GROMACS .gro file of C-alpha atoms in nm:
model
  295
    1MET     CA    1   5.076   1.996  18.118
    2PRO     CA    2   4.860   2.202  18.355
    3SER     CA    3   5.026   2.372  18.651
    4GLN     CA    4   4.878   2.251  18.978
    5LYS     CA    5   4.976   2.171  19.331
    6PRO     CA    6   5.076   1.808  19.397
    7ILE     CA    7   4.857   1.574  19.599
    8ARG     CA    8   5.025   1.550  19.939
    9LYS     CA    9   4.725   1.513  20.174
   10ALA     CA   10   4.462   1.242  20.208
   11VAL     CA   11   4.142   1.249  20.411
   12PHE     CA   12   3.999   0.928  20.558
   13PRO     CA   13   3.643   0.954  20.699
   14VAL     CA   14   3.649   0.695  20.979
   15ALA     CA   15   3.382   0.824  21.217
   16GLY     CA   16   3.110   0.579  21.111
   17LEU     CA   17   2.951   0.350  21.371
   18GLY     CA   18   2.972   0.031  21.166
   19THR     CA   19   2.620  -0.077  21.261
   20ARG     CA   20   2.605  -0.335  20.981
   21PHE     CA   21   2.878  -0.533  21.157
   22LEU     CA   22   2.741  -0.528  21.511
   23PRO     CA   23   2.822  -0.673  21.758
   24ALA     CA   24   3.179  -0.700  21.619
   25THR     CA   25   3.204  -0.321  21.594
   26LYS     CA   26   3.063  -0.242  21.938
   27ALA     CA   27   3.413  -0.189  22.080
   28ILE     CA   28   3.632  -0.218  21.766
   29PRO     CA   29   3.619   0.039  21.483
   30LYS     CA   30   3.494  -0.120  21.161
   31GLU     CA   31   3.805   0.015  20.987
   32MET     CA   32   4.012  -0.213  21.212
   33LEU     CA   33   3.836  -0.531  21.100
   34PRO     CA   34   4.103  -0.740  20.927
   35ILE     CA   35   4.108  -0.878  20.576
   36ILE     CA   36   4.328  -1.176  20.669
   37ASP     CA   37   4.600  -1.004  20.875
   38ARG     CA   38   4.569  -0.636  20.777
   39PRO     CA   39   4.290  -0.406  20.892
   40LEU     CA   40   4.090  -0.223  20.626
   41ILE     CA   41   4.242   0.112  20.716
   42GLN     CA   42   4.591  -0.028  20.654
   43TYR     CA   43   4.503  -0.119  20.296
   44ALA     CA   44   4.383   0.238  20.236
   45VAL     CA   45   4.693   0.394  20.394
   46ASP     CA   46   4.919   0.166  20.192
   47GLU     CA   47   4.736   0.274  19.875
   48ALA     CA   48   4.791   0.639  19.967
   49ARG     CA   49   5.161   0.590  20.025
   50GLU     CA   50   5.200   0.406  19.697
   51ALA     CA   51   5.057   0.717  19.528
   52GLY     CA   52   5.318   0.938  19.696
   53ILE     CA   53   5.083   1.078  19.962
   54ASP     CA   54   5.233   1.100  20.309
   55GLN     CA   55   5.012   1.343  20.505
   56LEU     CA   56   4.717   1.152  20.649
   57ILE     CA   57   4.405   1.313  20.797
   58PHE     CA   58   4.165   1.089  20.987
   59VAL     CA   59   3.818   1.229  21.054
   60THR     CA   60   3.724   1.026  21.361
   61GLY     CA   61   3.454   0.995  21.624
   62ARG     CA   62   3.416   0.859  21.974
   63GLY     CA   63   3.559   0.512  22.030
   64LYS     CA   64   3.798   0.529  21.734
   65THR     CA   65   4.129   0.561  21.917
   66ALA     CA   66   4.237   0.210  21.810
   67ILE     CA   67   4.283   0.340  21.454
   68VAL     CA   68   4.541   0.595  21.564
   69GLU     CA   69   4.708   0.349  21.801
   70HIS     CA   70   4.749   0.106  21.511
   71PHE     CA   71   4.984   0.355  21.347
   72ASP     CA   72   5.166   0.441  21.670
   73MET     CA   73   5.472   0.272  21.815
   74ALA     CA   74   5.378  -0.024  22.037
   75PHE     CA   75   5.668  -0.006  22.282
   76GLU     CA   76   5.590  -0.320  22.486
   77LEU     CA   77   5.520  -0.531  22.178
   78GLU     CA   78   5.828  -0.417  21.990
   79THR     CA   79   6.054  -0.455  22.294
   80THR     CA   80   5.929  -0.808  22.353
   81MET     CA   81   5.978  -0.901  21.988
   82LYS     CA   82   6.332  -0.764  21.991
   83ASP     CA   83   6.414  -0.950  22.312
   84ARG     CA   84   6.296  -1.269  22.145
   85GLU     CA   85   6.502  -1.186  21.837
   86LYS     CA   86   6.195  -1.163  21.615
   87THR     CA   87   6.196  -0.934  21.313
   88LEU     CA   88   5.988  -0.616  21.325
   89GLU     CA   89   5.943  -0.616  20.948
   90VAL     CA   90   5.578  -0.716  20.977
   91LEU     CA   91   5.511  -0.390  21.165
   92GLU     CA   92   5.684  -0.166  20.913
   93PRO     CA   93   5.364  -0.070  20.722
   94THR     CA   94   5.212   0.057  21.048
   95ARG     CA   95   5.485   0.315  21.103
   96ILE     CA   96   5.398   0.677  21.025
   97GLN     CA   97   5.654   0.956  21.015
   98PRO     CA   98   5.604   1.179  21.321
   99GLY     CA   99   5.374   1.468  21.235
  100ASN     CA  100   5.229   1.302  20.925
  101LEU     CA  101   4.910   1.175  21.089
  102VAL     CA  102   4.648   1.420  21.211
  103THR     CA  103   4.303   1.347  21.354
  104VAL     CA  104   3.997   1.568  21.376
  105ARG     CA  105   3.663   1.485  21.536
  106GLN     CA  106   3.330   1.474  21.355
  107GLN     CA  107   3.122   1.532  21.663
  108VAL     CA  108   2.780   1.495  21.495
  109PRO     CA  109   2.705   1.236  21.222
  110LEU     CA  110   2.584   1.476  20.953
  111GLY     CA  111   2.708   1.288  20.650
  112LEU     CA  112   3.015   1.237  20.436
  113GLY     CA  113   3.025   1.596  20.314
  114HIS     CA  114   3.022   1.721  20.671
  115ALA     CA  115   3.307   1.483  20.760
  116PHE     CA  116   3.532   1.643  20.499
  117TRP     CA  117   3.427   1.992  20.601
  118CYS     CA  118   3.552   1.907  20.951
  119ALA     CA  119   3.902   1.869  20.799
  120ARG     CA  120   3.895   2.208  20.624
  121ALA     CA  121   4.156   2.375  20.846
  122ILE     CA  122   4.404   2.094  20.794
  123VAL     CA  123   4.345   2.066  20.420
  124GLY     CA  124   4.390   2.441  20.380
  125ASP     CA  125   4.427   2.562  20.023
  126GLU     CA  126   4.568   2.236  19.885
  127PRO     CA  127   4.402   1.972  19.670
  128PHE     CA  128   4.350   1.648  19.859
  129ALA     CA  129   4.275   1.282  19.808
  130VAL     CA  130   3.980   1.104  19.963
  131PHE     CA  131   3.972   0.739  20.071
  132LEU     CA  132   3.659   0.555  20.184
  133PRO     CA  133   3.819   0.257  20.364
  134ASP     CA  134   3.504   0.044  20.333
  135GLU     CA  135   3.584   0.013  19.964
  136LEU     CA  136   3.887  -0.209  19.922
  137MET     CA  137   4.055  -0.133  19.589
  138ILE     CA  138   4.309  -0.390  19.473
  139GLY     CA  139   4.534  -0.315  19.178
  140LYS     CA  140   4.668  -0.570  18.937
  141ALA     CA  141   5.003  -0.737  18.991
  142ASP     CA  142   5.132  -0.610  18.654
  143GLY     CA  143   5.281  -0.288  18.788
  144THR     CA  144   4.982  -0.069  18.695
  145GLY     CA  145   4.954   0.032  19.056
  146GLY     CA  146   4.665   0.085  19.292
  147CYS     CA  147   4.360   0.300  19.237
  148MET     CA  148   4.496   0.625  19.382
  149LYS     CA  149   4.825   0.590  19.198
  150GLN     CA  150   4.633   0.565  18.871
  151MET     CA  151   4.429   0.870  18.971
  152VAL     CA  152   4.733   1.079  19.066
  153GLU     CA  153   4.891   0.997  18.731
  154ALA     CA  154   4.575   1.123  18.560
  155TYR     CA  155   4.569   1.432  18.783
  156ASP     CA  156   4.925   1.516  18.684
  157ARG     CA  157   4.802   1.526  18.322
  158VAL     CA  158   4.470   1.712  18.349
  159GLY     CA  159   4.449   1.865  18.699
  160GLY     CA  160   4.117   1.964  18.852
  161ASN     CA  161   3.896   1.709  19.023
  162ILE     CA  162   3.924   1.335  18.965
  163ILE     CA  163   3.692   1.053  19.073
  164SER     CA  164   3.737   0.681  19.036
  165VAL     CA  165   3.474   0.484  18.845
  166LEU     CA  166   3.412   0.124  18.745
  167GLU     CA  167   3.196  -0.026  18.473
  168VAL     CA  168   2.913  -0.245  18.600
  169PRO     CA  169   2.627  -0.432  18.431
  170GLU     CA  170   2.335  -0.201  18.352
  171GLU     CA  171   2.105  -0.384  18.593
  172GLU     CA  172   2.329  -0.275  18.886
  173VAL     CA  173   2.345   0.101  18.823
  174SER     CA  174   2.045   0.182  19.044
  175SER     CA  175   2.252   0.092  19.352
  176TYR     CA  176   2.526   0.348  19.292
  177GLY     CA  177   2.615   0.702  19.199
  178VAL     CA  178   2.662   0.723  18.823
  179ILE     CA  179   2.843   0.977  18.605
  180THR     CA  180   2.713   1.153  18.296
  181PRO     CA  181   3.011   1.103  18.064
  182GLY     CA  182   3.161   1.346  17.817
  183ALA     CA  183   3.468   1.300  17.600
  184ARG     CA  184   3.658   0.981  17.667
  185GLU     CA  185   4.024   0.904  17.612
  186GLY     CA  186   4.133   0.561  17.726
  187ALA     CA  187   4.064   0.527  18.098
  188LEU     CA  188   3.997   0.901  18.135
  189THR     CA  189   3.642   1.033  18.094
  190GLU     CA  190   3.517   1.391  18.122
  191VAL     CA  191   3.242   1.420  18.383
  192LYS     CA  192   2.938   1.623  18.276
  193GLY     CA  193   2.717   1.532  18.571
  194LEU     CA  194   2.659   1.304  18.869
  195VAL     CA  195   2.336   1.112  18.934
  196GLU     CA  196   2.272   0.930  19.262
  197LYS     CA  197   2.111   0.585  19.227
  198PRO     CA  198   1.920   0.641  18.902
  199ARG     CA  199   1.664   0.399  18.766
  200ARG     CA  200   1.818   0.165  18.511
  201GLU     CA  201   1.629   0.326  18.223
  202ASP     CA  202   1.735   0.675  18.335
  203ALA     CA  203   2.104   0.605  18.399
  204PRO     CA  204   2.334   0.820  18.181
  205SER     CA  205   2.602   0.547  18.177
  206ASN     CA  206   2.713   0.230  18.351
  207LEU     CA  207   3.014   0.402  18.512
  208ILE     CA  208   2.963   0.399  18.889
  209ILE     CA  209   3.143   0.621  19.138
  210THR     CA  210   3.373   0.437  19.379
  211GLY     CA  211   3.528   0.550  19.706
  212ARG     CA  212   3.832   0.739  19.578
  213TYR     CA  213   3.847   1.109  19.488
  214ILE     CA  214   4.093   1.389  19.425
  215LEU     CA  215   3.928   1.722  19.504
  216GLN     CA  216   4.028   2.086  19.487
  217PRO     CA  217   4.007   2.286  19.812
  218GLU     CA  218   3.718   2.493  19.674
  219VAL     CA  219   3.488   2.202  19.760
  220MET     CA  220   3.523   2.309  20.124
  221ARG     CA  221   3.367   2.645  20.042
  222VAL     CA  222   3.080   2.467  19.872
  223LEU     CA  223   3.031   2.235  20.169
  224GLU     CA  224   3.025   2.532  20.406
  225SER     CA  225   2.696   2.652  20.257
  226GLN     CA  226   2.571   2.310  20.146
  227GLN     CA  227   2.213   2.230  20.239
  228THR     CA  228   2.129   1.886  20.372
  229GLY     CA  229   2.035   1.629  20.110
  230ALA     CA  230   1.933   1.264  20.115
  231GLY     CA  231   1.880   1.129  20.466
  232GLY     CA  232   1.906   1.477  20.618
  233GLU     CA  233   2.284   1.468  20.572
  234ILE     CA  234   2.532   1.693  20.393
  235GLN     CA  235   2.618   1.490  20.084
  236LEU     CA  236   2.962   1.507  19.923
  237THR     CA  237   2.813   1.409  19.587
  238ASP     CA  238   2.594   1.721  19.590
  239ALA     CA  239   2.895   1.944  19.655
  240MET     CA  240   3.100   1.776  19.380
  241ALA     CA  241   2.814   1.821  19.134
  242GLN     CA  242   2.823   2.197  19.193
  243MET     CA  243   3.188   2.206  19.091
  244ILE     CA  244   3.126   2.050  18.750
  245GLY     CA  245   3.161   2.323  18.492
  246GLN     CA  246   3.350   2.545  18.735
  247GLN     CA  247   3.670   2.339  18.729
  248PRO     CA  248   3.804   2.048  18.520
  249PHE     CA  249   3.630   1.728  18.632
  250HIS     CA  250   3.728   1.382  18.512
  251ALA     CA  251   3.679   1.017  18.601
  252VAL     CA  252   3.940   0.743  18.586
  253THR     CA  253   3.817   0.392  18.515
  254PHE     CA  254   4.010   0.189  18.770
  255ASP     CA  255   4.210  -0.097  18.626
  256GLY     CA  256   4.167  -0.338  18.916
  257ARG     CA  257   3.910  -0.484  19.154
  258ARG     CA  258   3.672  -0.330  19.407
  259PHE     CA  259   3.537  -0.508  19.713
  260ASP     CA  260   3.250  -0.355  19.909
  261CYS     CA  261   3.371  -0.432  20.260
  262GLY     CA  262   3.091  -0.228  20.408
  263SER     CA  263   2.871  -0.532  20.348
  264LYS     CA  264   2.919  -0.869  20.513
  265THR     CA  265   2.920  -1.063  20.187
  266GLY     CA  266   3.168  -0.820  20.032
  267PHE     CA  267   3.391  -0.853  20.336
  268VAL     CA  268   3.388  -1.234  20.306
  269GLU     CA  269   3.451  -1.214  19.931
  270ALA     CA  270   3.753  -0.990  19.982
  271THR     CA  271   3.896  -1.221  20.248
  272LEU     CA  272   3.861  -1.528  20.027
  273ALA     CA  273   3.988  -1.356  19.713
  274LEU     CA  274   4.303  -1.223  19.877
  275ALA     CA  275   4.366  -1.545  20.069
  276LEU     CA  276   4.358  -1.741  19.744
  277GLU     CA  277   4.633  -1.515  19.607
  278ARG     CA  278   4.873  -1.564  19.897
  279GLU     CA  279   5.140  -1.826  19.856
  280ASP     CA  280   5.147  -1.899  20.229
  281MET     CA  281   4.781  -2.003  20.248
  282ALA     CA  282   4.623  -2.039  19.903
  283ASP     CA  283   4.644  -2.419  19.888
  284GLU     CA  284   4.495  -2.465  20.234
  285VAL     CA  285   4.213  -2.216  20.172
  286ARG     CA  286   4.131  -2.380  19.840
  287ALA     CA  287   4.116  -2.720  20.010
  288ILE     CA  288   3.890  -2.581  20.283
  289ALA     CA  289   3.655  -2.430  20.024
  290ARG     CA  290   3.632  -2.758  19.834
  291ARG     CA  291   3.559  -2.946  20.154
  292LEU     CA  292   3.287  -2.706  20.260
  293LEU     CA  293   3.130  -2.710  19.914
  294GLY     CA  294   3.153  -3.088  19.891
  295CYS     CA  295   3.352  -3.091  19.570
   0.00000   0.00000   0.00000
């Protein structure tokens, strides 16, 4: 087993403006939009904790204070609930150990790579996990665990850099970043290269990159001198590609489901899918769907 530092830190880029969800996101961060009764950022934080990660780094922007407040103590609310003899159990997932949540500002929207570079002083010389909250990753109920837990387990075996991938139909590859695969062992695949949105006939595989990564701190040095790429932004994919061949680089095929909650239809799909799995509302939601569909 390779000797490497454990994954204790996670970076969440949450500075985006959420323009695809306007006007809902004019005053509310898109990461606070709820899938049923939990905001998107809560799902990501819960996934991190399940993987044993407890140091959370939020790369924020203006107007994003509600995200931090969500994980703070709400004195008035909690006092009122206690006075009314209501349980505070529902708030337990929102509690963060003092000192375990740090925020840093991305003052200029220069891309995902730039967002992570803004967290370089906090990451230091440790490997770190990356969560894109727009992508809701739901593990199976069989005990396999969530996406990051599966990735950390793989990291403990092979070290280096790990990205999460999913298999998609070949006709969909042109919408995503795709890996060039090497040797494959079960869910673990060696990464030989990364291609951003290739044409179907040029795609090296049907394994698309999803919004979960484990990266070594050297990526920060790469980002420091990274030139702007697509859209005039500093692209994280470009920096990761430079590390292939320099350090071990693998992909884990996630055993679970991915919902693209950065799109309106994906957001609705996630809400319906998770509602239909909840004992407290599945029957009612199913009845509503049948009524609306006329069946």
